[in-house]
Amino acid sequence: MKFGKRLKQQVQETLPDWRDKFLSYKDLKKIVRLISSAPPFLNGSSEYGKSEAEFVRLLNCEIDKFNAFFMEQEEDFIIRHEALKQRIQKVIDTWGATASQPSEAEYKEQMGKIRKDIVNLHGEMVLLENYSNINYTGLAKILKKYDKRTGGLLRLAFIRKVLEEPFFITDLVSKLVKQCENMIDAVFPAEEEEKENEGRETITVAGKGILRNAIAALMTMKEIRRGSSTYSHFSLPPLNLTESDLIPSFQLNSPISVVR
C-alpha cells in the first residue's frame, strides 16, 4: 500500500479529535511537484531558494504541530494513569477483603469499570505511538521525494533534527503502556478459563472503538517498521509482534513489545 493511502486510512481509524493532527502529506507532495517542475534555469536561482525555504518552513510548522499535540496527549496520559492507580487503591481500601465494610459485589463492579478505563488508556497510548511512527515515516518519505526530484540534499540534516523532536521520543509513553499491562496483571489476575472467555469477548468487540483502532494501529506499526529492500537508517526498527499476538495483547495479560 502506498504511504498516502496508508496515512489516509490511519486518519480515518484514529480518534476523531486527532484527525487534523497528522502530516499534511498530500499538500506537501503538491509543493514538491511544483518545485521539481520549475524550468531548469531556475535551479540555483533566488526564486528556487525561496521555494526550498518555504518548503522547509512548512515542514517545521508540521513538526511544531506534532510536538504540541504529542506533548499534550502525553501529559494527559500521565495524569490519567496516576488517577487510575489512585482509584484502584481507593476501591481496595473501601470494598476490598481487608476493608472495614467489604463488599464483593461493589468491589467487582468498580474494578470492572477501572479495567475498562485501563484498556481505553492503553489503546489510546498505542494510537499515540502509531501517530509518532507514521508522521516520522511521512516526513522521511516526503524528504526523500524532494531530494530525488530536485537534486536537493535536505533529507539527512532534517531527519537528524527530527530524531531529537519530542513527538519522536516515545520512551515515556512506551513505559506507561507497559505499566498499564503490569497493572492489569497485578490487580486483575486471570485463570486460564477466564483468559479463554476474555479472548472470545475481546474478539467480539474488536471491531469497535478504541480497541479496534489500536489493533489497526499495531498492524500499521508492524508494517511500516518491517525490513524491506528499501530499508535504511531512516527507517524505524522492526516491531517484534506477530499477527497472532495482536488480539491477546489487548487482553492485557501479555506485554506488547514496542521498540524504538
Tab-separated table of C-alpha atoms in Angstrom:
chain	number	residue	atom	x	y	z
A	1	MET	CA	0.000	0.000	0.000
A	2	LYS	CA	1.314	3.441	-0.925
A	3	PHE	CA	2.088	5.676	2.018
A	4	GLY	CA	-0.520	8.307	1.112
A	5	LYS	CA	-3.288	5.694	1.205
A	6	ARG	CA	-1.957	4.204	4.432
A	7	LEU	CA	-1.890	7.631	6.065
A	8	LYS	CA	-5.453	8.354	4.923
A	9	GLN	CA	-6.574	5.026	6.376
A	10	GLN	CA	-4.875	5.779	9.693
A	11	VAL	CA	-6.512	9.191	9.907
A	12	GLN	CA	-9.887	7.538	9.407
A	13	GLU	CA	-9.179	4.879	12.025
A	14	THR	CA	-7.873	7.140	14.775
A	15	LEU	CA	-9.849	9.132	17.339
A	16	PRO	CA	-11.974	11.908	15.769
A	17	ASP	CA	-10.222	14.700	17.699
A	18	TRP	CA	-6.847	13.550	16.343
A	19	ARG	CA	-7.648	13.583	12.640
A	20	ASP	CA	-6.368	17.072	11.841
A	21	LYS	CA	-3.088	16.492	13.707
A	22	PHE	CA	-1.396	14.236	11.160
A	23	LEU	CA	1.131	15.155	8.477
A	24	SER	CA	-0.321	17.132	5.547
A	25	TYR	CA	1.336	14.679	3.196
A	26	LYS	CA	-0.842	15.357	0.149
A	27	ASP	CA	-0.253	19.123	0.337
A	28	LEU	CA	3.499	18.651	0.729
A	29	LYS	CA	3.571	16.329	-2.285
A	30	LYS	CA	1.926	19.048	-4.353
A	31	ILE	CA	4.585	21.557	-3.287
A	32	VAL	CA	7.390	19.115	-4.161
A	33	ARG	CA	5.788	18.573	-7.551
A	34	LEU	CA	5.593	22.312	-8.188
A	35	ILE	CA	9.212	22.893	-7.180
A	36	SER	CA	10.510	19.966	-9.230
A	37	SER	CA	8.552	21.040	-12.306
A	38	ALA	CA	10.124	24.528	-12.335
A	39	PRO	CA	12.141	25.335	-15.508
A	40	PRO	CA	15.756	24.078	-15.237
A	41	PHE	CA	17.187	27.583	-15.492
A	42	LEU	CA	15.513	28.480	-12.187
A	43	ASN	CA	17.509	25.841	-10.275
A	44	GLY	CA	20.010	27.622	-8.068
A	45	SER	CA	18.254	30.956	-8.566
A	46	SER	CA	16.895	33.143	-5.784
A	47	GLU	CA	13.359	32.051	-6.688
A	48	TYR	CA	14.331	28.407	-6.334
A	49	GLY	CA	15.965	29.203	-2.989
A	50	LYS	CA	12.763	30.856	-1.804
A	51	SER	CA	10.740	27.806	-2.820
A	52	GLU	CA	13.036	25.499	-0.879
A	53	ALA	CA	12.950	27.797	2.150
A	54	GLU	CA	9.137	27.800	2.045
A	55	PHE	CA	9.105	24.004	1.856
A	56	VAL	CA	11.357	23.774	4.916
A	57	ARG	CA	9.204	26.321	6.744
A	58	LEU	CA	6.101	24.207	6.118
A	59	LEU	CA	7.887	21.092	7.351
A	60	ASN	CA	8.867	22.899	10.548
A	61	CYS	CA	5.264	24.005	11.027
A	62	GLU	CA	4.197	20.378	10.741
A	63	ILE	CA	6.765	19.346	13.357
A	64	ASP	CA	5.569	22.103	15.709
A	65	LYS	CA	2.038	20.730	15.275
A	66	PHE	CA	3.187	17.180	16.059
A	67	ASN	CA	5.128	18.268	19.141
A	68	ALA	CA	2.308	20.357	20.599
A	69	PHE	CA	-0.235	17.569	20.149
A	70	PHE	CA	2.065	14.789	21.317
A	71	MET	CA	3.130	16.581	24.500
A	72	GLU	CA	-0.479	17.484	25.299
A	73	GLN	CA	-1.545	13.844	24.985
A	74	GLU	CA	1.484	12.604	26.903
A	75	GLU	CA	0.689	14.902	29.832
A	76	ASP	CA	-2.946	13.760	29.793
A	77	PHE	CA	-1.863	10.117	29.852
A	78	ILE	CA	0.394	10.707	32.859
A	79	ILE	CA	-2.490	12.306	34.773
A	80	ARG	CA	-4.960	9.564	33.828
A	81	HIS	CA	-2.515	6.800	34.673
A	82	GLU	CA	-1.917	8.225	38.136
A	83	ALA	CA	-5.664	8.682	38.657
A	84	LEU	CA	-6.263	5.014	37.790
A	85	LYS	CA	-3.724	3.894	40.391
A	86	GLN	CA	-5.467	6.042	42.999
A	87	ARG	CA	-8.893	4.682	42.029
A	88	ILE	CA	-7.662	1.102	42.379
A	89	GLN	CA	-6.299	1.780	45.850
A	90	LYS	CA	-9.498	3.546	46.886
A	91	VAL	CA	-11.643	0.588	45.788
A	92	ILE	CA	-9.373	-1.827	47.650
A	93	ASP	CA	-9.471	0.307	50.794
A	94	THR	CA	-13.244	0.825	50.604
A	95	TRP	CA	-14.668	-2.541	49.453
A	96	GLY	CA	-11.733	-4.970	49.442
A	97	ALA	CA	-11.395	-8.063	51.595
A	98	THR	CA	-9.490	-6.186	54.325
A	99	ALA	CA	-11.699	-3.068	54.264
A	100	SER	CA	-13.887	-2.105	57.202
A	101	GLN	CA	-17.021	-2.719	55.112
A	102	PRO	CA	-16.029	-5.255	52.440
A	103	SER	CA	-18.430	-5.856	49.558
A	104	GLU	CA	-17.531	-8.354	46.849
A	105	ALA	CA	-20.297	-7.145	44.527
A	106	GLU	CA	-19.341	-3.478	44.783
A	107	TYR	CA	-15.660	-4.340	44.541
A	108	LYS	CA	-16.160	-6.291	41.306
A	109	GLU	CA	-18.373	-3.595	39.799
A	110	GLN	CA	-15.917	-0.780	40.495
A	111	MET	CA	-12.895	-2.814	39.421
A	112	GLY	CA	-14.704	-3.720	36.198
A	113	LYS	CA	-15.122	-0.029	35.407
A	114	ILE	CA	-11.457	0.612	36.173
A	115	ARG	CA	-10.362	-2.259	33.927
A	116	LYS	CA	-12.309	-0.765	31.006
A	117	ASP	CA	-10.642	2.593	31.615
A	118	ILE	CA	-7.205	0.955	31.692
A	119	VAL	CA	-7.909	-0.795	28.377
A	120	ASN	CA	-9.040	2.515	26.839
A	121	LEU	CA	-5.960	4.334	28.128
A	122	HIS	CA	-3.709	1.546	26.877
A	123	GLY	CA	-5.342	1.692	23.446
A	124	GLU	CA	-5.008	5.479	23.199
A	125	MET	CA	-1.324	5.282	24.088
A	126	VAL	CA	-0.751	2.689	21.366
A	127	LEU	CA	-2.518	5.064	18.969
A	128	LEU	CA	-0.147	7.853	20.034
A	129	GLU	CA	2.893	5.645	19.411
A	130	ASN	CA	1.479	4.938	15.978
A	131	TYR	CA	0.931	8.684	15.493
A	132	SER	CA	4.642	9.225	16.132
A	133	ASN	CA	5.642	6.357	13.833
A	134	ILE	CA	3.526	7.319	10.857
A	135	ASN	CA	4.320	11.037	10.976
A	136	TYR	CA	8.044	10.344	11.179
A	137	THR	CA	7.754	7.940	8.263
A	138	GLY	CA	5.811	10.540	6.273
A	139	LEU	CA	8.479	13.172	6.856
A	140	ALA	CA	11.225	10.762	5.777
A	141	LYS	CA	9.306	9.855	2.628
A	142	ILE	CA	8.454	13.417	1.595
A	143	LEU	CA	12.074	14.491	2.115
A	144	LYS	CA	13.284	11.527	0.063
A	145	LYS	CA	10.856	12.539	-2.682
A	146	TYR	CA	12.077	16.148	-2.515
A	147	ASP	CA	15.752	15.206	-2.809
A	148	LYS	CA	15.073	12.741	-5.623
A	149	ARG	CA	13.012	15.163	-7.709
A	150	THR	CA	15.010	18.330	-7.126
A	151	GLY	CA	18.542	17.044	-6.588
A	152	GLY	CA	18.474	18.683	-3.161
A	153	LEU	CA	20.201	17.451	-0.006
A	154	LEU	CA	17.627	18.217	2.689
A	155	ARG	CA	16.824	14.756	3.941
A	156	LEU	CA	19.829	13.798	6.033
A	157	ALA	CA	20.141	17.041	8.006
A	158	PHE	CA	16.402	17.369	8.514
A	159	ILE	CA	15.917	13.797	9.744
A	160	ARG	CA	18.760	14.243	12.232
A	161	LYS	CA	16.780	17.168	13.636
A	162	VAL	CA	13.547	15.151	13.701
A	163	LEU	CA	15.186	12.385	15.755
A	164	GLU	CA	15.506	14.858	18.636
A	165	GLU	CA	11.946	16.197	18.447
A	166	PRO	CA	9.542	15.443	21.340
A	167	PHE	CA	6.971	13.730	19.110
A	168	PHE	CA	9.561	11.153	18.001
A	169	ILE	CA	10.727	10.255	21.533
A	170	THR	CA	8.075	7.842	22.812
A	171	ASP	CA	10.014	6.299	25.698
A	172	LEU	CA	7.667	7.658	28.376
A	173	VAL	CA	4.521	6.552	26.539
A	174	SER	CA	6.028	3.082	25.987
A	175	LYS	CA	6.784	2.924	29.720
A	176	LEU	CA	3.176	3.848	30.566
A	177	VAL	CA	1.906	1.193	28.132
A	178	LYS	CA	3.983	-1.416	29.962
A	179	GLN	CA	2.801	-0.142	33.358
A	180	CYS	CA	-0.829	-0.489	32.247
A	181	GLU	CA	-0.150	-4.112	31.313
A	182	ASN	CA	1.577	-4.728	34.651
A	183	MET	CA	-1.329	-3.061	36.465
A	184	ILE	CA	-3.764	-5.474	34.841
A	185	ASP	CA	-1.573	-8.474	35.693
A	186	ALA	CA	-1.177	-7.365	39.322
A	187	VAL	CA	-4.739	-6.269	40.113
A	188	PHE	CA	-6.799	-8.436	37.765
A	189	PRO	CA	-5.130	-11.882	37.682
A	190	ALA	CA	-6.985	-14.240	35.352
A	191	GLU	CA	-7.291	-18.002	35.477
A	192	GLU	CA	-6.880	-19.957	32.243
A	193	GLU	CA	-10.640	-20.392	31.751
A	194	GLU	CA	-11.208	-16.683	32.354
A	195	LYS	CA	-8.471	-15.865	29.825
A	196	GLU	CA	-10.243	-18.001	27.219
A	197	ASN	CA	-13.533	-16.238	27.907
A	198	GLU	CA	-11.774	-12.856	27.710
A	199	GLY	CA	-10.278	-13.853	24.384
A	200	ARG	CA	-13.705	-14.620	22.948
A	201	GLU	CA	-15.138	-11.406	24.361
A	202	THR	CA	-12.206	-9.365	23.036
A	203	ILE	CA	-12.617	-10.810	19.546
A	204	THR	CA	-16.327	-9.969	19.683
A	205	VAL	CA	-15.683	-6.290	20.436
A	206	ALA	CA	-12.544	-5.981	18.321
A	207	GLY	CA	-14.495	-4.191	15.604
A	208	LYS	CA	-15.498	-1.352	17.906
A	209	GLY	CA	-13.995	1.836	19.271
A	210	ILE	CA	-10.512	2.358	20.638
A	211	LEU	CA	-9.732	-1.373	20.761
A	212	ARG	CA	-10.343	-1.854	17.029
A	213	ASN	CA	-8.383	1.295	16.179
A	214	ALA	CA	-5.475	0.341	18.420
A	215	ILE	CA	-5.222	-3.129	16.880
A	216	ALA	CA	-5.227	-1.492	13.434
A	217	ALA	CA	-2.508	0.875	14.668
A	218	LEU	CA	-0.360	-2.036	15.841
A	219	MET	CA	-0.718	-3.683	12.440
A	220	THR	CA	0.320	-0.425	10.773
A	221	MET	CA	3.324	-0.027	13.074
A	222	LYS	CA	4.353	-3.585	12.251
A	223	GLU	CA	4.016	-2.867	8.532
A	224	ILE	CA	5.933	0.424	8.422
A	225	ARG	CA	8.694	-0.982	10.646
A	226	ARG	CA	9.284	-4.212	8.694
A	227	GLY	CA	12.540	-4.638	6.825
A	228	SER	CA	12.435	-4.471	3.030
A	229	SER	CA	14.582	-3.727	0.010
A	230	THR	CA	14.172	-0.034	0.793
A	231	TYR	CA	15.020	-0.373	4.487
A	232	SER	CA	17.645	2.170	5.560
A	233	HIS	CA	18.947	4.049	8.588
A	234	PHE	CA	15.997	6.435	8.120
A	235	SER	CA	13.553	3.576	8.729
A	236	LEU	CA	12.141	2.687	12.141
A	237	PRO	CA	13.344	-0.576	13.710
A	238	PRO	CA	11.061	-3.593	13.094
A	239	LEU	CA	8.233	-4.198	15.559
A	240	ASN	CA	8.651	-7.703	17.003
A	241	LEU	CA	4.976	-8.598	17.143
A	242	THR	CA	3.292	-11.401	15.190
A	243	GLU	CA	-0.268	-11.116	13.903
A	244	SER	CA	-1.348	-13.829	16.345
A	245	ASP	CA	-0.169	-11.583	19.190
A	246	LEU	CA	-2.460	-8.681	18.290
A	247	ILE	CA	-5.692	-9.871	19.912
A	248	PRO	CA	-4.036	-11.358	23.050
A	249	SER	CA	-2.123	-8.118	23.525
A	250	PHE	CA	-5.356	-6.258	24.081
A	251	GLN	CA	-6.454	-8.663	26.752
A	252	LEU	CA	-3.513	-7.030	28.560
A	253	ASN	CA	-2.319	-10.294	30.038
A	254	SER	CA	0.709	-10.412	27.718
A	255	PRO	CA	3.036	-7.433	27.286
A	256	ILE	CA	3.275	-5.723	23.902
A	257	SER	CA	6.821	-5.409	22.635
A	258	VAL	CA	7.019	-1.827	21.381
A	259	VAL	CA	10.560	-0.962	20.366
A	260	ARG	CA	12.054	2.286	19.131
